[in-house]
Coordinates of C-alpha atoms in Angstrom, one line a residue:
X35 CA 2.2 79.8 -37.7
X36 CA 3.7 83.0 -37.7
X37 CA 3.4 84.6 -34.1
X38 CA 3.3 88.1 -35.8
X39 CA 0.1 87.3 -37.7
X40 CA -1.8 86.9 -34.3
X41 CA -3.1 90.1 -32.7
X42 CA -1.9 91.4 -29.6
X43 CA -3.7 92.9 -26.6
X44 CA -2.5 94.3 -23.5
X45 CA -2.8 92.5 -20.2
X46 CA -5.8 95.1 -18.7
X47 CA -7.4 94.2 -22.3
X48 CA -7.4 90.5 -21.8
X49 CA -8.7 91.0 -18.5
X50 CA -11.4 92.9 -20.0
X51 CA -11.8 90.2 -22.3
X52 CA -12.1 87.7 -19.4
X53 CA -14.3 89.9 -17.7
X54 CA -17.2 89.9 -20.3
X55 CA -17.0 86.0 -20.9
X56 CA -17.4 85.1 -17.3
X57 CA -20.5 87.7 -16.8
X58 CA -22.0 85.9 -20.0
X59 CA -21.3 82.5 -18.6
X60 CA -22.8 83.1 -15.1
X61 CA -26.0 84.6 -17.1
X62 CA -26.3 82.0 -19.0
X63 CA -26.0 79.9 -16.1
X64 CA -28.7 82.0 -14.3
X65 CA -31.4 81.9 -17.1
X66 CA -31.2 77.4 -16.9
X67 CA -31.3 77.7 -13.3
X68 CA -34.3 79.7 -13.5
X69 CA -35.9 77.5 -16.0
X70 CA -35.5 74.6 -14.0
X71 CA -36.7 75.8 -11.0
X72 CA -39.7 77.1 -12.6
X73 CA -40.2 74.0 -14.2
X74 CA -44.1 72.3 -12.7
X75 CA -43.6 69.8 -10.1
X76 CA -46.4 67.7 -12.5
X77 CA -43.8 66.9 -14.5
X78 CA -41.9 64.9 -11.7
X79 CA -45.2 63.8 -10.4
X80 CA -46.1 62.3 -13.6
X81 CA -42.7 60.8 -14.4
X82 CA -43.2 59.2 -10.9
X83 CA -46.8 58.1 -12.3
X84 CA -44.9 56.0 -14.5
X85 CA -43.7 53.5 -12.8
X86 CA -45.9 50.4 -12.7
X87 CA -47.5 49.8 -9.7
X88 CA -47.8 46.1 -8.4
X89 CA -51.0 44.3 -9.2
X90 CA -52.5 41.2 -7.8
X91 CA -51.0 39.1 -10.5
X92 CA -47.3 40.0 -9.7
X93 CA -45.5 37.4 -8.1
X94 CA -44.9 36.8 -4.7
X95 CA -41.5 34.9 -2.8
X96 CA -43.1 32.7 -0.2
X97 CA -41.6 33.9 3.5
X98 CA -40.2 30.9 5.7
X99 CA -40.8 33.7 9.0
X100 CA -44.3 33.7 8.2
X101 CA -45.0 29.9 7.9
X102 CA -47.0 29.0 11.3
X103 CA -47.0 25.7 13.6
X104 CA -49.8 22.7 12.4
X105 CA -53.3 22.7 14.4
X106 CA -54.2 19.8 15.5
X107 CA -56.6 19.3 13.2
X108 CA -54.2 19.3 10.0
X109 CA -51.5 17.0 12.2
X110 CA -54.5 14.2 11.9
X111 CA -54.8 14.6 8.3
X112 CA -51.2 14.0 7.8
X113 CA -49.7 10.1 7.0
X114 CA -48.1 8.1 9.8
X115 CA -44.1 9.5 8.0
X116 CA -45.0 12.8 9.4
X117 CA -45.7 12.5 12.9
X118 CA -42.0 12.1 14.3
X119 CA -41.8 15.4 12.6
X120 CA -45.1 16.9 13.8
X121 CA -43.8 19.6 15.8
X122 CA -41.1 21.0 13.4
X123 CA -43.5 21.1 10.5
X124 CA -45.1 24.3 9.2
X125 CA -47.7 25.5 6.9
X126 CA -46.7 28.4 4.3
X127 CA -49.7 30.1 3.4
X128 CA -50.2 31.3 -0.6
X129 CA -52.3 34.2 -1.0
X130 CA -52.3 36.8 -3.2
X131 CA -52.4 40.1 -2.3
X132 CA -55.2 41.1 -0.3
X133 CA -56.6 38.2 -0.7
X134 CA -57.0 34.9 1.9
X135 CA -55.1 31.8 0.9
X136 CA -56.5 29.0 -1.4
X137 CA -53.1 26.8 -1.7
X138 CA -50.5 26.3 1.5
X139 CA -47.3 24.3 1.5
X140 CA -47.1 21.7 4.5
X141 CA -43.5 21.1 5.2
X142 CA -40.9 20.5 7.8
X143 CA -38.4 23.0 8.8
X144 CA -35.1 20.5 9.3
X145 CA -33.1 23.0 10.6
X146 CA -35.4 23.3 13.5
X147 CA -35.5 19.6 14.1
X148 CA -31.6 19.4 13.7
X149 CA -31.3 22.3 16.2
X150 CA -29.1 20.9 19.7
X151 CA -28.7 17.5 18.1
X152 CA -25.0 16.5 17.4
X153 CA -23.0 17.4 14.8
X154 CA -22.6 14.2 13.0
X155 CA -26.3 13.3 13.6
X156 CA -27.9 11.7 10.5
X157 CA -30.2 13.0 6.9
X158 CA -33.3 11.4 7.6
X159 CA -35.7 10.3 5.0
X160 CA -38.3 13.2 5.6
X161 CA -41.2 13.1 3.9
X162 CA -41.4 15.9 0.8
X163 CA -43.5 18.8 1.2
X164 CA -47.4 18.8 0.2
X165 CA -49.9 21.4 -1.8
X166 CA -52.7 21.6 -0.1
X167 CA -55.9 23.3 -0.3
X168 CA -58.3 24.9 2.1
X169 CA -60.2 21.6 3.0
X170 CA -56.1 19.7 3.1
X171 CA -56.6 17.9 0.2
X172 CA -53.6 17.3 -1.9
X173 CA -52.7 19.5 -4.7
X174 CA -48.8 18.2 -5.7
X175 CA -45.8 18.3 -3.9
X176 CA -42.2 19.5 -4.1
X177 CA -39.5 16.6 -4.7
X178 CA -37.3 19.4 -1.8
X179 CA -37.8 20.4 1.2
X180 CA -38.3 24.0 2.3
X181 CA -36.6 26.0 3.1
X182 CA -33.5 23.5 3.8
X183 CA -32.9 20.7 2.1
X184 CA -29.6 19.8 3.1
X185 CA -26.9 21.6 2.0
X186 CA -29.4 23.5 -0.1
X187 CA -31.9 26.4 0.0
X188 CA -34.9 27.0 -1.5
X189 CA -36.7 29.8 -2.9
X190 CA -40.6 29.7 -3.8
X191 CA -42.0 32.2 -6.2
X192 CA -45.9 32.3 -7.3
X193 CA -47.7 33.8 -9.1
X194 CA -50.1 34.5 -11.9
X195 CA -52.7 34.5 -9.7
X196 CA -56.8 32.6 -10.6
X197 CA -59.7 32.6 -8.6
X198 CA -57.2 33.1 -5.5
X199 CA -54.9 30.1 -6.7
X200 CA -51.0 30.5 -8.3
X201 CA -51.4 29.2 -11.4
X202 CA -47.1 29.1 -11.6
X203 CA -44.8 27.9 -8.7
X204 CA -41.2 28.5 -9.2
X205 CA -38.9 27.1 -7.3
X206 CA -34.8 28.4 -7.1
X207 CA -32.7 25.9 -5.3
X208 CA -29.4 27.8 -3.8
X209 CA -26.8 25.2 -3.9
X210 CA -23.6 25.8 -2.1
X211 CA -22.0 22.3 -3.5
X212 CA -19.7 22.5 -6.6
X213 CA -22.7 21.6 -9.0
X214 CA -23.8 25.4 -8.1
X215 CA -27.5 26.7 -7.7
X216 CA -30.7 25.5 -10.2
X217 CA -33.9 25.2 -10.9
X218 CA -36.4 22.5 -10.4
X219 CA -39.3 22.2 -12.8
X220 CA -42.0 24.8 -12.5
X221 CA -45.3 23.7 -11.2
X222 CA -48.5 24.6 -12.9
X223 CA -52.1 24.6 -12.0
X224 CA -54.5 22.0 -13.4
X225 CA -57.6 23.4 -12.5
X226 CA -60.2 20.8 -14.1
X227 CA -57.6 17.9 -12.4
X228 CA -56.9 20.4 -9.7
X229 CA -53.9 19.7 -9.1
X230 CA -50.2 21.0 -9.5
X231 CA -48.1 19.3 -12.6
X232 CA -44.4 20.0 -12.6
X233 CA -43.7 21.4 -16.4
X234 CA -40.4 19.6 -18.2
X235 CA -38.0 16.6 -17.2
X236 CA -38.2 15.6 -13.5
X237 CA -36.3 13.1 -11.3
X238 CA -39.4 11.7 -9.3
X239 CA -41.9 9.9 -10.8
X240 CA -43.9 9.0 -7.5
X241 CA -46.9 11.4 -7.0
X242 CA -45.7 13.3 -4.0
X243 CA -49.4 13.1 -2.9
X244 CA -50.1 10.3 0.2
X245 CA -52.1 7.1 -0.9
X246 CA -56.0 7.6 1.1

């Protein structure tokens, strides 16, 4: 393009120039500023509104800190397998939200018992955890225990909560061997067998409950 074509100005007119584009752009800049902050806090309070608050069906992850020590009365109720292990085992209360437990899970805490003993001290053959209900009668079992199953961890979820019972318990299995972390079947409620049924293939085909 031909430079003589373009127009010319002199250098107090292009800082005149300047001068009225910047006074446009900082009113420009003034009139949004003003509009945001006039804008009604109800429209943050209702976009906060929005968000869906947890209800008593939501699922829950099931707290090893907040298991408790066996009474005596549920030691007695348990098989003669269990009592070497009496005083590491722990029940892990199920509730829903705002609501008292209906299901617990009875089961020993190994790294408890394992706790001061030698480093090359043996897996024992613990017995799996138990379901039970209010009254410690069995509803299922888990074929691992929790929350250390050696090497492994395990997370519980539950949820889609009946009548005070998890109708779902899911259960992660944090694996630090080379086969990596999984899943084991999900366990779900059969309330006219009442009992818990673990839902797809499954290694264990004893019923984790104790023979009366």
């Amino acid at each position: 393009m031909n430079r003589e074509l373009l127009p010319t100005c002199s250098r107090g007119g292009a800082r005149a120039a300047f001068a009225v584009v910047l006074v446009g752009c900082l009113a420009a800049t003034s009139a949004w500023a003003d509009g945001v902050a006039k804008e009604p806090a109800s429209v943050f309070a209702s976009a906060k509104s929005t968000k869906t608050a947890k209800k008593p069906g939501d699922w829950r992850k099931l707290d090893a800190g907040a298991c408790s020590p066996l009474s005596a009365e549920d030691k007695a109720r348990l098989p003669a397998a269990w009592q070497p292990y009496l005083a590491f085992t722990r029940r892990c209360e199920m509730a829903a939200p705002a609501a008292s437990a209906q299901v617990a899970l009875i089961s020993i805490f190994t790294l408890e018992y394992y706790e001061g003993k030698p480093d090359d001290a043996p897996w024992e053959k613990f017995p799996t955890p138990l379901l039970v209900d209010r009254e410690f009668r069995c509803l299922g079992g888990l074929s691992q225990l929790f929350p250390w199953d050696q090497p492994a961890m395990l997370e519980i979820r539950h949820g889609r909560w009946k009548g005070g019972i998890p109708q779902e318990i899911r259960i992660h299995v944090d694996n630090p061997a080379v086969s990596g972390p999984y899943d084991l079947p999900t366990l779900q409620w059969n309330a006219s067998q009442r009992r818990y049924y673990p839902v797809g293939p499954t290694d264990s085909k004893e019923d984790p409950c104790p023979k009366s």
